[in-house]
Short mmCIF file of C-alpha atoms in Angstrom, two decimals:
data_model
loop_
_atom_site.label_atom_id
_atom_site.label_comp_id
_atom_site.label_asym_id
_atom_site.label_seq_id
_atom_site.Cartn_x
_atom_site.Cartn_y
_atom_site.Cartn_z
CA UNK A 164 -8.15 -26.31 14.41
CA UNK A 165 -5.31 -28.82 14.62
CA UNK A 166 -1.68 -28.97 15.63
CA UNK A 167 1.23 -27.58 13.64
CA UNK A 168 1.58 -30.75 11.56
CA UNK A 169 -1.95 -30.90 10.21
CA UNK A 170 -1.86 -28.07 7.68
CA UNK A 171 1.39 -27.61 5.81
CA UNK A 172 0.18 -26.15 2.51
CA UNK A 173 2.46 -23.15 2.83
CA UNK A 174 5.53 -25.35 3.33
CA UNK A 175 4.61 -27.35 0.22
CA UNK A 176 4.05 -24.14 -1.72
CA UNK A 177 7.42 -22.71 -0.64
CA UNK A 178 9.24 -25.79 -1.98
CA UNK A 179 9.16 -24.08 -5.38
CA UNK A 180 10.85 -20.97 -4.00
CA UNK A 181 14.22 -19.98 -2.55
CA UNK A 182 14.50 -17.66 0.43
CA UNK A 183 15.86 -14.23 -0.39
CA UNK A 184 18.12 -12.14 1.83
CA UNK A 185 15.18 -9.88 2.68
CA UNK A 186 14.16 -11.27 6.06
CA UNK A 187 12.82 -8.19 7.79
CA UNK A 188 12.09 -8.91 11.41
CA UNK A 189 9.62 -10.80 13.53
CA UNK A 190 7.56 -8.10 15.21
CA UNK A 191 3.89 -9.07 15.19
CA UNK A 192 4.63 -11.89 12.79
CA UNK A 193 7.37 -12.59 10.31
CA UNK A 194 7.67 -10.99 6.89
CA UNK A 195 9.85 -13.01 4.53
CA UNK A 196 10.52 -13.04 0.82
CA UNK A 197 11.15 -15.89 -1.60
CA UNK A 198 12.06 -16.07 -5.29
CA UNK A 199 10.78 -18.81 -7.56
CA UNK A 200 13.53 -21.28 -8.35
CA UNK A 201 13.01 -21.20 -12.11
CA UNK A 202 12.11 -17.49 -12.25
CA UNK A 203 14.00 -15.26 -9.77
CA UNK A 204 11.90 -12.25 -10.76
CA UNK A 205 8.76 -13.89 -9.38
CA UNK A 206 8.68 -13.00 -5.67
CA UNK A 207 6.33 -14.02 -2.90
CA UNK A 208 5.98 -12.53 0.56
CA UNK A 209 4.96 -14.59 3.58
CA UNK A 210 3.39 -13.12 6.70
CA UNK A 211 2.55 -14.75 10.04
CA UNK A 212 -0.34 -13.58 12.20
CA UNK A 213 -0.45 -14.80 15.81
CA UNK A 214 -3.21 -14.78 18.40
CA UNK A 215 -3.97 -16.69 21.58
CA UNK A 216 -7.69 -15.94 21.32
CA UNK A 217 -9.69 -18.77 19.73
CA UNK A 218 -12.61 -16.55 18.71
CA UNK A 219 -10.25 -14.05 17.09
CA UNK A 220 -8.41 -16.86 15.31
CA UNK A 221 -11.65 -18.37 14.05
CA UNK A 222 -12.91 -15.01 12.80
CA UNK A 223 -9.62 -14.28 11.04
CA UNK A 224 -9.59 -17.76 9.53
CA UNK A 225 -13.09 -17.33 8.11
CA UNK A 226 -12.27 -13.91 6.69
CA UNK A 227 -9.05 -15.10 5.01
CA UNK A 228 -10.73 -18.15 3.51
CA UNK A 229 -13.32 -15.86 1.90
CA UNK A 230 -10.90 -13.21 0.69
CA UNK A 231 -8.00 -15.36 -0.55
CA UNK A 232 -10.21 -16.84 -3.27
CA UNK A 233 -11.30 -13.44 -4.60
CA UNK A 234 -9.96 -12.83 -8.09
CA UNK A 235 -9.36 -9.38 -9.54
CA UNK A 236 -6.74 -8.17 -12.01
CA UNK A 237 -5.50 -5.53 -9.56
CA UNK A 238 -5.51 -7.68 -6.44
CA UNK A 239 -2.20 -9.37 -5.59
CA UNK A 240 -2.87 -13.06 -5.17
CA UNK A 241 -2.98 -14.70 -1.77
CA UNK A 242 -1.67 -18.11 -2.78
CA UNK A 243 -2.12 -20.11 0.39
CA UNK A 244 -3.28 -19.85 4.01
CA UNK A 245 -2.08 -22.15 6.78
CA UNK A 246 -3.27 -22.45 10.38
CA UNK A 247 -1.36 -24.22 13.13
CA UNK A 248 -1.21 -24.31 16.91
CA UNK A 249 1.97 -23.72 18.85
CA UNK A 250 2.67 -23.64 22.57
CA UNK A 251 4.87 -20.77 23.67
CA UNK A 252 5.54 -19.71 27.26
CA UNK A 253 2.91 -22.20 28.44
CA UNK A 254 0.27 -20.51 26.27
CA UNK A 255 -1.47 -21.96 23.24
CA UNK A 256 -1.13 -19.71 20.19
CA UNK A 257 -2.84 -19.90 16.82
CA UNK A 258 -0.48 -19.09 13.96
CA UNK A 259 -1.87 -18.02 10.60
CA UNK A 260 0.60 -18.02 7.71
CA UNK A 261 -0.13 -16.55 4.29
CA UNK A 262 1.86 -16.33 1.07
CA UNK A 263 1.27 -13.37 -1.27
CA UNK A 264 2.26 -12.14 -4.69
CA UNK A 265 4.80 -9.35 -4.22
CA UNK A 266 6.36 -6.64 -6.41
CA UNK A 267 9.27 -4.43 -5.41
CA UNK A 268 8.03 -1.34 -7.23
CA UNK A 269 5.10 0.85 -6.18
CA UNK A 270 3.43 4.10 -7.16
CA UNK A 271 5.24 6.06 -4.44
CA UNK A 272 8.62 5.00 -5.80
CA UNK A 273 7.46 5.86 -9.29
CA UNK A 274 6.42 9.36 -8.19
CA UNK A 275 9.81 9.78 -6.48
CA UNK A 276 11.68 8.67 -9.61
CA UNK A 277 9.74 10.97 -11.92
CA UNK A 278 10.22 13.95 -9.62
CA UNK A 279 13.98 13.57 -9.97
CA UNK A 280 14.14 13.74 -13.76
CA UNK A 281 15.07 17.02 -15.41
CA UNK A 282 12.48 18.24 -16.18
CA UNK A 283 10.04 16.28 -14.02
CA UNK A 284 8.27 13.52 -15.92
CA UNK A 285 4.51 13.81 -15.50
CA UNK A 286 2.06 10.94 -15.39
CA UNK A 287 -0.06 10.93 -18.50
CA UNK A 288 -3.82 11.39 -18.45
CA UNK A 289 -4.24 7.69 -19.25
CA UNK A 290 -1.99 6.62 -16.40
CA UNK A 291 -3.96 8.64 -13.86
CA UNK A 292 -7.21 7.20 -15.21
CA UNK A 293 -5.72 3.73 -14.89
CA UNK A 294 -4.67 4.17 -11.26
CA UNK A 295 -8.04 5.69 -10.34
CA UNK A 296 -9.99 2.95 -12.08
CA UNK A 297 -7.83 0.20 -10.59
CA UNK A 298 -8.55 1.43 -7.06
CA UNK A 299 -12.27 2.08 -7.55
CA UNK A 300 -12.93 -1.14 -9.43
CA UNK A 301 -10.98 -3.20 -6.89
CA UNK A 302 -12.79 -1.61 -3.94
CA UNK A 303 -16.15 -2.15 -5.59
CA UNK A 304 -15.24 -5.79 -6.23
CA UNK A 305 -14.03 -6.34 -2.65
CA UNK A 306 -17.19 -4.84 -1.18
CA UNK A 307 -19.37 -7.03 -3.34
CA UNK A 308 -17.45 -10.27 -2.76
CA UNK A 309 -15.92 -10.05 0.70
CA UNK A 310 -18.32 -9.26 3.51
CA UNK A 311 -18.85 -5.68 2.34
CA UNK A 312 -15.34 -4.53 3.27
CA UNK A 313 -13.22 -2.32 0.96
CA UNK A 314 -9.43 -2.33 0.98
CA UNK A 315 -9.00 0.09 3.87
CA UNK A 316 -5.56 1.60 3.17
CA UNK A 317 -5.19 2.71 -0.43
CA UNK A 318 -2.29 5.08 -1.05
CA UNK A 319 0.72 5.25 -3.41
CA UNK A 320 2.81 2.98 -1.18
CA UNK A 321 0.23 0.19 -1.25
CA UNK A 322 -0.20 0.28 -5.03
CA UNK A 323 2.51 -2.13 -6.11
CA UNK A 324 3.43 -2.01 -9.79
CA UNK A 325 4.39 -5.10 -11.74
CA UNK A 326 7.11 -5.09 -14.40
CA UNK A 327 4.38 -4.55 -17.00
CA UNK A 328 3.10 -1.50 -15.12
CA UNK A 329 -0.02 -3.20 -13.78
CA UNK A 330 -1.36 -2.15 -10.39
CA UNK A 331 -1.27 -4.96 -7.82
CA UNK A 332 -2.64 -4.26 -4.35
CA UNK A 333 -2.04 -6.69 -1.50
CA UNK A 334 -5.16 -7.48 0.50
CA UNK A 335 -4.91 -5.20 3.52
CA UNK A 336 -7.42 -7.21 5.58
CA UNK A 337 -5.37 -10.40 5.31
CA UNK A 338 -1.93 -8.86 5.75
CA UNK A 339 -2.61 -6.40 8.57
CA UNK A 340 -6.24 -6.89 9.66
CA UNK A 341 -6.45 -3.11 10.31
CA UNK A 342 -7.77 -0.18 8.30
CA UNK A 343 -5.78 3.02 7.82
CA UNK A 344 -7.39 4.84 10.75
CA UNK A 345 -6.53 2.01 13.15
CA UNK A 346 -2.91 1.97 12.03
CA UNK A 347 -2.58 5.73 12.38
CA UNK A 348 -4.27 5.66 15.77
CA UNK A 349 -1.90 3.05 17.14
CA UNK A 350 1.17 4.89 15.85
CA UNK A 351 1.34 8.66 15.47
CA UNK A 352 4.03 8.35 12.81
CA UNK A 353 2.20 5.98 10.50
CA UNK A 354 0.92 8.01 7.55
CA UNK A 355 -2.20 7.37 5.53
CA UNK A 356 -4.40 9.80 3.55
CA UNK A 357 -7.07 10.06 6.25
CA UNK A 358 -10.32 11.87 5.37
CA UNK A 359 -10.98 15.22 7.11
CA UNK A 360 -13.93 13.95 9.17
CA UNK A 361 -11.70 11.33 10.82
CA UNK A 362 -8.85 13.66 11.73
CA UNK A 363 -10.44 15.20 14.88
CA UNK A 364 -10.92 11.71 16.32
CA UNK A 365 -7.37 10.80 15.33
CA UNK A 366 -6.07 13.88 17.15
CA UNK A 367 -7.81 12.59 20.29
CA UNK A 368 -6.55 9.02 19.75
CA UNK A 369 -10.05 7.62 19.77
CA UNK A 370 -9.98 3.88 19.24
CA UNK A 371 -13.51 3.97 17.82
CA UNK A 372 -14.01 7.12 15.73
CA UNK A 373 -17.35 8.91 15.68
CA UNK A 374 -17.35 8.57 11.90
CA UNK A 375 -17.15 4.86 11.15
CA UNK A 376 -14.75 4.06 8.29
CA UNK A 377 -16.81 3.81 5.11
CA UNK A 378 -16.50 4.06 1.36
CA UNK A 379 -16.59 7.87 1.67
CA UNK A 380 -13.25 7.74 3.47
CA UNK A 381 -12.05 5.17 0.95
CA UNK A 382 -12.92 7.50 -1.93
CA UNK A 383 -10.99 10.31 -0.21
CA UNK A 384 -7.88 8.08 -0.20
CA UNK A 385 -8.46 7.23 -3.86
CA UNK A 386 -8.78 10.92 -4.75
CA UNK A 387 -5.64 11.86 -2.82
CA UNK A 388 -3.69 9.07 -4.52
CA UNK A 389 -4.92 10.19 -7.95
CA UNK A 390 -4.00 13.80 -7.16
CA UNK A 391 -0.53 12.71 -6.05
CA UNK A 392 0.05 11.00 -9.40
CA UNK A 393 -1.52 13.79 -11.47
CA UNK A 394 0.50 16.52 -9.74
CA UNK A 395 3.73 14.56 -9.07
CA UNK A 396 3.49 15.17 -5.33
CA UNK A 397 3.62 12.89 -2.32
CA UNK A 398 0.39 12.40 -0.35
CA UNK A 399 2.18 13.62 2.79
CA UNK A 400 2.51 17.03 1.11
CA UNK A 401 -1.20 17.62 1.72
CA UNK A 402 -1.00 17.16 5.50
CA UNK A 403 0.63 18.56 8.60
CA UNK A 404 0.97 15.09 10.03
CA UNK A 405 2.37 16.15 13.39
CA UNK A 406 -0.89 18.00 14.02
CA UNK A 407 -3.00 15.43 12.17
CA UNK A 408 -4.41 18.20 9.97
CA UNK A 409 -4.80 18.37 6.22
CA UNK A 410 -3.95 21.32 3.98
CA UNK A 411 -7.02 22.27 1.98
CA UNK A 412 -5.23 25.21 0.37
CA UNK A 413 -2.53 22.90 -1.02
CA UNK A 414 -5.14 20.53 -2.46
CA UNK A 415 -7.01 23.40 -4.14
CA UNK A 416 -3.74 24.87 -5.40
CA UNK A 417 -2.71 21.61 -7.03
CA UNK A 418 -6.17 21.03 -8.50
CA UNK A 419 -5.99 24.49 -10.11
CA UNK A 420 -2.47 23.70 -11.29
CA UNK A 421 -3.80 20.72 -13.25
CA UNK A 422 -5.83 22.98 -15.52
CA UNK A 423 -4.38 22.79 -19.01
CA UNK A 424 -2.35 19.71 -18.07
CA UNK A 425 -5.19 17.29 -17.41
CA UNK A 426 -8.71 17.17 -18.83
CA UNK A 427 -11.60 18.97 -17.08
CA UNK A 428 -13.21 15.56 -16.57
CA UNK A 429 -10.19 14.18 -14.72
CA UNK A 430 -9.90 17.28 -12.55
CA UNK A 431 -13.62 17.02 -11.76
CA UNK A 432 -13.23 13.36 -10.78
CA UNK A 433 -10.41 14.13 -8.35
CA UNK A 434 -12.24 17.17 -6.98
CA UNK A 435 -15.41 15.18 -6.25
CA UNK A 436 -13.37 12.53 -4.47
CA UNK A 437 -11.78 15.22 -2.31
CA UNK A 438 -14.81 17.17 -1.18
CA UNK A 439 -14.30 18.24 2.43
CA UNK A 440 -17.85 17.41 3.45
CA UNK A 441 -18.56 13.67 3.14
CA UNK A 442 -22.16 14.55 2.19
CA UNK A 443 -20.80 16.21 -0.95
CA UNK A 444 -18.08 13.65 -1.60
CA UNK A 445 -18.70 10.76 -3.95
CA UNK A 446 -19.06 7.23 -2.65
CA UNK A 447 -17.68 4.24 -4.52
CA UNK A 448 -20.83 3.80 -6.61
CA UNK A 449 -20.72 7.40 -7.88
CA UNK A 450 -16.99 7.21 -8.58
CA UNK A 451 -17.43 3.92 -10.42
CA UNK A 452 -20.31 5.29 -12.48
CA UNK A 453 -18.31 8.35 -13.51
CA UNK A 454 -15.35 6.19 -14.59
CA UNK A 455 -17.37 3.99 -16.98
CA UNK A 456 -16.62 6.02 -20.14
CA UNK A 457 -12.91 6.01 -19.26
CA UNK A 458 -12.41 2.35 -18.38
CA UNK A 459 -11.24 1.33 -21.84
CA UNK A 460 -8.97 4.34 -22.00
CA UNK A 461 -7.68 3.60 -18.52
CA UNK A 462 -6.66 0.09 -19.48
CA UNK A 463 -4.19 1.35 -22.07
CA UNK A 464 -1.94 1.86 -19.06
CA UNK A 465 1.41 0.89 -20.52
CA UNK A 466 1.69 4.12 -22.47
CA UNK A 467 4.50 6.23 -21.00
CA UNK A 468 5.08 3.87 -18.09
CA UNK A 469 8.67 4.28 -16.96
CA UNK A 470 9.12 1.10 -14.91
CA UNK A 471 12.06 1.88 -12.68
CA UNK A 472 13.63 -0.97 -10.77
CA UNK A 473 15.37 -0.50 -7.42
CA UNK A 474 18.08 -2.82 -6.16
CA UNK A 475 18.28 -2.82 -2.36
CA UNK A 476 21.78 -3.75 -1.24
CA UNK A 477 21.53 -4.15 2.54
CA UNK A 478 18.26 -6.06 2.55
CA UNK A 479 19.11 -8.47 5.35
CA UNK A 480 19.93 -5.91 8.03
CA UNK A 481 18.17 -2.95 6.51
CA UNK A 482 14.94 -3.80 4.85
CA UNK A 483 12.47 -2.13 2.60
CA UNK A 484 9.26 -0.44 3.66
CA UNK A 485 8.36 -3.27 6.05
CA UNK A 486 10.94 -2.25 8.62
CA UNK A 487 12.44 0.89 10.05
CA UNK A 488 16.15 0.45 9.50
CA UNK A 489 18.65 1.78 6.97
CA UNK A 490 17.93 1.60 3.26
CA UNK A 491 20.69 1.54 0.69
CA UNK A 492 19.86 2.05 -2.97
CA UNK A 493 22.66 1.12 -5.32
CA UNK A 494 21.12 2.32 -8.53
CA UNK A 495 17.90 2.90 -10.39
CA UNK A 496 17.61 1.27 -13.79
CA UNK A 497 15.32 3.12 -16.15
CA UNK A 498 13.89 1.40 -19.20
CA UNK A 499 13.18 4.55 -21.16
CA UNK A 500 16.59 6.05 -21.73
CA UNK A 501 17.20 7.91 -18.46
CA UNK A 502 20.50 6.62 -17.09
CA UNK A 503 20.01 7.19 -13.38
CA UNK A 504 17.33 8.67 -11.16
CA UNK A 505 18.07 9.21 -7.45
CA UNK A 506 15.21 8.20 -5.19
CA UNK A 507 13.84 9.98 -2.16
CA UNK A 508 13.59 8.17 1.15
CA UNK A 509 10.10 7.18 0.12
CA UNK A 510 10.10 4.04 2.21
CA UNK A 511 11.86 5.50 5.22
CA UNK A 512 8.97 4.74 7.48
CA UNK A 513 6.63 2.07 6.33
CA UNK A 514 3.76 1.12 4.19
CA UNK A 515 0.64 -0.65 5.36
CA UNK A 516 2.54 -3.71 6.56
CA UNK A 517 4.11 -2.10 9.61
CA UNK A 518 3.51 0.86 11.89
CA UNK A 519 6.77 2.74 12.01
CA UNK A 520 7.84 6.36 11.72
CA UNK A 521 7.86 8.04 8.32
CA UNK A 522 10.97 9.95 7.38
CA UNK A 523 10.66 12.23 4.39
CA UNK A 524 13.97 13.84 3.45
CA UNK A 525 15.54 15.41 0.43
CA UNK A 526 18.01 13.21 -1.38
CA UNK A 527 21.71 14.02 -1.34
CA UNK A 528 23.07 12.76 -4.61
CA UNK A 529 26.58 11.37 -4.77
CA UNK A 530 28.39 8.68 -6.69
CA UNK A 531 28.02 5.04 -5.80
CA UNK A 532 25.76 3.74 -3.03
CA UNK A 533 23.30 6.19 -1.52
CA UNK A 534 22.29 5.42 2.05
CA UNK A 535 19.47 7.08 3.92
CA UNK A 536 19.04 6.84 7.67
CA UNK A 537 15.64 6.40 9.22
CA UNK A 538 14.12 7.26 12.54
CA UNK A 539 11.16 6.59 14.75
CA UNK A 540 10.06 3.89 17.12
CA UNK A 541 8.56 0.69 15.87
CA UNK A 542 5.00 0.17 17.07
CA UNK A 543 5.36 -3.56 17.26
#
């Protein structure tokens, strides 16, 4: 471990990029965005992780060096990792900087956009298969190639979507170094599709839950995300988050509502991922095995993809889902003939990058810029 001048790979890498007006705060490390000089649509996100504990820094360094070289079509690239030492307030800190592939759009925004069409635009069978396969295949790949650890916080907000409609998931371990349970435990308002067996411990704010996070909880999150897409509902709709309880009746209602709209095989897949008892719920191996006949079908994902793009107008002082300020959406451009689709406040709280309060409001549609206020205290 050297001083701040010894490893400058990230500075060299950023020479090809220009800083965007999307600087979103410095709590628990900076989150910044850059556009490539010769291709403004290519965006990277940089994140800093600080610690004054040498053992923790060494462990994080080893983990990042393993995971940043993992290649998967649905894993957003971690381009570079820098480590430096800085003295602040008479204390030696270790600063880890990473640069990541980033896409503005995500599955949550896509659900929000489709809900606002008249009539609602459903996700096709193929699209749902694609999202399910992307999550399962990525998790299986991460477990096999990265110290046995799956993603840890899969949900519609963490499934970024490229302009071509491809799923790109940022590596949760590198960016936040916490799984979904840990984030929810540290901040009551952070939402994640937590499995039923973890909720009692979450209600008691147990730092170490009795049920250790495993691929059974990961499969629950995959199933809830697939159900959200298949039914055009937000994952929050299946919880009373204030009480940290989930709504089994709502899940069963929506599964029954899929009959005639989605195939029996797809409904069965989602149902087996959402079994209340983890003994009855599939693990990643069972989910992956079931998906084998549908993998080719799943990869024809561009069918019916609507690819909305959101322009955020007050990025510098507002922010996107990394911060808990005001979001202004000027317009939504739709590539399939729909002129304008108002968006819900789908990023009013946060995604897996920050632990803020989630605000879920109806949208008031008017002409021009639509601004949505946000609430809640920032964990960091």
